[in-house]
């Protein structure tokens, strides 16, 4: 094997093939595998906490470590040797590049808050962490998307932008519909979503 065919482990796709010649299908993780691992992670933390807010904090902490590693990996792959100094550019990086790397599509929107100039919202109409999650009634306002807010927080803090990120499930307004790219998650038997995930940064 010649030296030119050896691929650095950080340059390899995350999928099964491990070579740069892998097909697009091989470069993604099975949705059922992710759903199973995510549910096991939630159950692991659930058995070790006493309140819903503590469970959300643990999910955020788990996502925070993932965010730091995703930032490092994507920055290495992009071969960008300068640090971004503008918050809006980093948020666009998160909502487009990071979302595509993690979920295969860009976030549905990035918006600035009307009430607070230093507050931004990343909107996803079909977040993978809550697509197949049903929260029991005794868990009330549990947001399974706290894991994603931890990932976003890890990326922002790793890039030098300390932030507080929270996940909220917001009911869609009358007449508001999810974009076609987010409407279907590969499971045609799911009812249309009535809410969207909003990550406040």
mmCIF file of C-alpha atoms in Angstrom:
data_model
loop_
_atom_site.group_PDB
_atom_site.id
_atom_site.type_symbol
_atom_site.label_atom_id
_atom_site.label_comp_id
_atom_site.label_asym_id
_atom_site.label_seq_id
_atom_site.Cartn_x
_atom_site.Cartn_y
_atom_site.Cartn_z
ATOM 1 C CA UNK A 1 0.000 0.000 0.000
ATOM 2 C CA UNK A 2 1.493 3.329 -0.969
ATOM 3 C CA UNK A 3 1.620 6.252 1.402
ATOM 4 C CA UNK A 4 -0.823 8.289 -0.725
ATOM 5 C CA UNK A 5 -3.659 5.806 -0.146
ATOM 6 C CA UNK A 6 -3.324 5.914 3.648
ATOM 7 C CA UNK A 7 -6.021 8.191 4.968
ATOM 8 C CA UNK A 8 -5.669 9.932 8.312
ATOM 9 C CA UNK A 9 -8.310 8.723 10.785
ATOM 10 C CA UNK A 10 -9.643 12.275 11.149
ATOM 11 C CA UNK A 11 -10.135 12.557 7.379
ATOM 12 C CA UNK A 12 -12.165 9.349 7.133
ATOM 13 C CA UNK A 13 -15.957 9.472 6.975
ATOM 14 C CA UNK A 14 -17.748 8.486 10.158
ATOM 15 C CA UNK A 15 -19.693 5.717 8.397
ATOM 16 C CA UNK A 16 -19.078 1.991 7.984
ATOM 17 C CA UNK A 17 -16.682 2.020 5.052
ATOM 18 C CA UNK A 18 -13.834 3.995 6.553
ATOM 19 C CA UNK A 19 -12.404 4.954 3.159
ATOM 20 C CA UNK A 20 -12.939 8.082 1.147
ATOM 21 C CA UNK A 21 -14.596 5.980 -1.565
ATOM 22 C CA UNK A 22 -17.568 5.034 0.636
ATOM 23 C CA UNK A 23 -20.976 5.808 -0.758
ATOM 24 C CA UNK A 24 -23.167 8.476 0.805
ATOM 25 C CA UNK A 25 -25.362 5.797 2.357
ATOM 26 C CA UNK A 26 -22.402 4.234 4.145
ATOM 27 C CA UNK A 27 -21.453 7.584 5.686
ATOM 28 C CA UNK A 28 -24.467 7.863 7.950
ATOM 29 C CA UNK A 29 -25.493 6.118 11.130
ATOM 30 C CA UNK A 30 -28.701 4.120 11.078
ATOM 31 C CA UNK A 31 -31.583 6.129 12.561
ATOM 32 C CA UNK A 32 -32.722 3.119 14.585
ATOM 33 C CA UNK A 33 -29.204 2.708 16.004
ATOM 34 C CA UNK A 34 -29.073 6.354 17.021
ATOM 35 C CA UNK A 35 -32.569 6.193 18.527
ATOM 36 C CA UNK A 36 -31.634 3.109 20.550
ATOM 37 C CA UNK A 37 -28.363 4.601 21.834
ATOM 38 C CA UNK A 38 -30.060 7.911 22.650
ATOM 39 C CA UNK A 39 -32.878 6.186 24.564
ATOM 40 C CA UNK A 40 -30.328 4.151 26.531
ATOM 41 C CA UNK A 41 -28.400 7.330 27.368
ATOM 42 C CA UNK A 42 -31.598 9.036 28.562
ATOM 43 C CA UNK A 43 -32.538 6.002 30.676
ATOM 44 C CA UNK A 44 -29.018 5.842 32.141
ATOM 45 C CA UNK A 45 -29.227 9.450 33.298
ATOM 46 C CA UNK A 46 -32.885 9.135 34.310
ATOM 47 C CA UNK A 47 -32.041 6.385 36.803
ATOM 48 C CA UNK A 48 -29.471 8.633 38.488
ATOM 49 C CA UNK A 49 -31.455 11.839 38.988
ATOM 50 C CA UNK A 50 -34.279 13.057 41.186
ATOM 51 C CA UNK A 51 -35.780 15.796 39.028
ATOM 52 C CA UNK A 52 -36.502 16.665 35.416
ATOM 53 C CA UNK A 53 -34.258 19.731 35.480
ATOM 54 C CA UNK A 54 -31.345 17.607 36.716
ATOM 55 C CA UNK A 55 -31.973 15.119 33.883
ATOM 56 C CA UNK A 56 -31.919 17.955 31.349
ATOM 57 C CA UNK A 57 -28.655 19.268 32.865
ATOM 58 C CA UNK A 58 -27.074 15.821 32.516
ATOM 59 C CA UNK A 59 -28.217 15.543 28.900
ATOM 60 C CA UNK A 60 -26.748 19.001 28.234
ATOM 61 C CA UNK A 61 -23.453 17.998 29.878
ATOM 62 C CA UNK A 62 -23.263 14.882 27.720
ATOM 63 C CA UNK A 63 -23.951 16.934 24.593
ATOM 64 C CA UNK A 64 -21.365 19.536 25.640
ATOM 65 C CA UNK A 65 -18.519 17.021 25.312
ATOM 66 C CA UNK A 66 -19.836 15.925 21.930
ATOM 67 C CA UNK A 67 -19.963 19.568 20.796
ATOM 68 C CA UNK A 68 -16.318 20.150 21.692
ATOM 69 C CA UNK A 69 -15.254 17.082 19.707
ATOM 70 C CA UNK A 70 -17.456 17.928 16.708
ATOM 71 C CA UNK A 71 -15.959 21.427 16.572
ATOM 72 C CA UNK A 72 -12.444 20.014 16.679
ATOM 73 C CA UNK A 73 -13.176 17.454 13.966
ATOM 74 C CA UNK A 74 -14.942 19.870 11.597
ATOM 75 C CA UNK A 75 -12.293 22.570 12.089
ATOM 76 C CA UNK A 76 -9.568 20.034 11.297
ATOM 77 C CA UNK A 77 -11.373 18.810 8.209
ATOM 78 C CA UNK A 78 -12.012 22.359 6.952
ATOM 79 C CA UNK A 79 -8.305 23.189 7.339
ATOM 80 C CA UNK A 80 -9.247 26.633 8.648
ATOM 81 C CA UNK A 81 -6.350 27.976 10.643
ATOM 82 C CA UNK A 82 -7.921 31.217 11.759
ATOM 83 C CA UNK A 83 -10.324 31.591 14.653
ATOM 84 C CA UNK A 84 -13.653 33.168 13.863
ATOM 85 C CA UNK A 85 -14.204 36.355 15.844
ATOM 86 C CA UNK A 86 -17.798 37.179 14.869
ATOM 87 C CA UNK A 87 -20.667 35.466 16.655
ATOM 88 C CA UNK A 88 -22.999 35.498 13.652
ATOM 89 C CA UNK A 89 -20.462 33.595 11.521
ATOM 90 C CA UNK A 90 -20.059 30.953 14.227
ATOM 91 C CA UNK A 91 -23.846 30.596 14.553
ATOM 92 C CA UNK A 92 -24.124 30.163 10.776
ATOM 93 C CA UNK A 93 -21.382 27.520 10.999
ATOM 94 C CA UNK A 94 -23.441 25.718 13.667
ATOM 95 C CA UNK A 95 -26.783 25.975 11.864
ATOM 96 C CA UNK A 96 -25.413 24.945 8.461
ATOM 97 C CA UNK A 97 -22.106 23.043 8.616
ATOM 98 C CA UNK A 98 -22.519 21.323 11.972
ATOM 99 C CA UNK A 99 -26.189 20.479 11.358
ATOM 100 C CA UNK A 100 -25.306 18.949 7.971
ATOM 101 C CA UNK A 101 -22.466 16.935 9.505
ATOM 102 C CA UNK A 102 -24.648 15.615 12.316
ATOM 103 C CA UNK A 103 -28.109 15.354 10.766
ATOM 104 C CA UNK A 104 -27.606 15.434 7.001
ATOM 105 C CA UNK A 105 -29.428 18.759 6.551
ATOM 106 C CA UNK A 106 -29.052 22.369 7.606
ATOM 107 C CA UNK A 107 -31.152 23.756 10.459
ATOM 108 C CA UNK A 108 -34.413 25.225 9.229
ATOM 109 C CA UNK A 109 -33.585 28.779 10.288
ATOM 110 C CA UNK A 110 -31.313 31.030 12.286
ATOM 111 C CA UNK A 111 -33.093 34.088 13.659
ATOM 112 C CA UNK A 112 -32.247 37.022 15.884
ATOM 113 C CA UNK A 113 -34.618 37.600 18.777
ATOM 114 C CA UNK A 114 -36.861 40.636 18.500
ATOM 115 C CA UNK A 115 -36.882 41.166 22.283
ATOM 116 C CA UNK A 116 -33.145 40.856 22.968
ATOM 117 C CA UNK A 117 -30.420 41.861 20.507
ATOM 118 C CA UNK A 118 -27.931 39.400 22.023
ATOM 119 C CA UNK A 119 -30.274 36.399 21.742
ATOM 120 C CA UNK A 120 -30.467 34.122 18.697
ATOM 121 C CA UNK A 121 -32.695 31.180 17.801
ATOM 122 C CA UNK A 122 -31.766 28.098 15.812
ATOM 123 C CA UNK A 123 -34.999 26.458 14.641
ATOM 124 C CA UNK A 124 -35.378 22.817 13.633
ATOM 125 C CA UNK A 125 -38.810 21.507 12.667
ATOM 126 C CA UNK A 126 -37.817 17.849 13.034
ATOM 127 C CA UNK A 127 -35.019 17.415 15.581
ATOM 128 C CA UNK A 128 -33.812 13.844 15.600
ATOM 129 C CA UNK A 129 -33.670 13.677 19.403
ATOM 130 C CA UNK A 130 -37.383 14.266 19.858
ATOM 131 C CA UNK A 131 -38.794 12.742 16.672
ATOM 132 C CA UNK A 132 -39.338 9.305 18.185
ATOM 133 C CA UNK A 133 -39.496 10.311 21.857
ATOM 134 C CA UNK A 134 -42.730 10.256 23.808
ATOM 135 C CA UNK A 135 -42.468 11.976 27.170
ATOM 136 C CA UNK A 136 -44.616 10.422 29.923
ATOM 137 C CA UNK A 137 -47.140 12.744 31.552
ATOM 138 C CA UNK A 138 -45.358 12.567 34.925
ATOM 139 C CA UNK A 139 -42.231 14.035 33.279
ATOM 140 C CA UNK A 140 -44.109 17.175 32.255
ATOM 141 C CA UNK A 141 -41.870 19.619 30.435
ATOM 142 C CA UNK A 142 -38.884 17.336 29.789
ATOM 143 C CA UNK A 143 -37.084 18.404 26.639
ATOM 144 C CA UNK A 144 -35.118 15.592 25.037
ATOM 145 C CA UNK A 145 -33.553 18.301 22.873
ATOM 146 C CA UNK A 146 -31.443 19.388 25.877
ATOM 147 C CA UNK A 147 -28.789 17.062 24.434
ATOM 148 C CA UNK A 148 -28.661 19.182 21.257
ATOM 149 C CA UNK A 149 -28.472 22.400 23.266
ATOM 150 C CA UNK A 150 -25.437 20.911 25.022
ATOM 151 C CA UNK A 151 -23.827 20.181 21.648
ATOM 152 C CA UNK A 152 -24.434 23.778 20.526
ATOM 153 C CA UNK A 153 -23.061 25.141 23.807
ATOM 154 C CA UNK A 154 -19.941 22.972 23.524
ATOM 155 C CA UNK A 155 -19.284 24.208 20.001
ATOM 156 C CA UNK A 156 -19.782 27.864 20.921
ATOM 157 C CA UNK A 157 -17.633 27.715 24.040
ATOM 158 C CA UNK A 158 -14.964 25.709 22.212
ATOM 159 C CA UNK A 159 -14.884 28.469 19.593
ATOM 160 C CA UNK A 160 -14.421 31.108 22.292
ATOM 161 C CA UNK A 161 -18.008 32.339 22.600
ATOM 162 C CA UNK A 162 -19.330 31.591 26.093
ATOM 163 C CA UNK A 163 -23.065 31.065 25.775
ATOM 164 C CA UNK A 164 -26.093 29.777 27.585
ATOM 165 C CA UNK A 165 -28.131 27.578 25.256
ATOM 166 C CA UNK A 166 -31.597 26.291 26.085
ATOM 167 C CA UNK A 167 -33.928 24.023 24.135
ATOM 168 C CA UNK A 168 -37.632 24.773 23.848
ATOM 169 C CA UNK A 169 -40.452 23.008 22.068
ATOM 170 C CA UNK A 170 -42.677 25.661 20.541
ATOM 171 C CA UNK A 171 -46.112 25.024 19.060
ATOM 172 C CA UNK A 172 -46.311 26.004 15.421
ATOM 173 C CA UNK A 173 -48.566 28.917 14.675
ATOM 174 C CA UNK A 174 -51.735 28.427 12.692
ATOM 175 C CA UNK A 175 -50.860 28.156 9.017
ATOM 176 C CA UNK A 176 -47.162 27.535 9.735
ATOM 177 C CA UNK A 177 -45.852 24.344 8.182
ATOM 178 C CA UNK A 178 -42.500 22.639 8.283
ATOM 179 C CA UNK A 179 -40.375 22.960 5.138
ATOM 180 C CA UNK A 180 -40.545 19.995 2.768
ATOM 181 C CA UNK A 181 -37.018 18.907 3.686
ATOM 182 C CA UNK A 182 -37.981 18.639 7.370
ATOM 183 C CA UNK A 183 -41.502 17.355 6.987
ATOM 184 C CA UNK A 184 -40.484 13.754 6.419
ATOM 185 C CA UNK A 185 -37.858 11.962 8.465
ATOM 186 C CA UNK A 186 -37.904 8.800 6.419
ATOM 187 C CA UNK A 187 -40.894 7.398 8.327
ATOM 188 C CA UNK A 188 -44.036 8.127 6.281
ATOM 189 C CA UNK A 189 -46.416 6.809 8.950
ATOM 190 C CA UNK A 190 -45.645 9.594 11.432
ATOM 191 C CA UNK A 191 -48.325 12.247 11.919
ATOM 192 C CA UNK A 192 -47.379 15.813 10.963
ATOM 193 C CA UNK A 193 -45.502 17.648 13.704
ATOM 194 C CA UNK A 194 -47.366 20.268 15.702
ATOM 195 C CA UNK A 195 -44.277 21.779 17.310
ATOM 196 C CA UNK A 196 -40.727 22.777 16.463
ATOM 197 C CA UNK A 197 -37.510 22.847 18.490
ATOM 198 C CA UNK A 198 -36.045 26.272 19.154
ATOM 199 C CA UNK A 199 -32.569 26.617 20.624
ATOM 200 C CA UNK A 200 -32.048 29.981 22.325
ATOM 201 C CA UNK A 201 -28.437 31.144 22.298
#
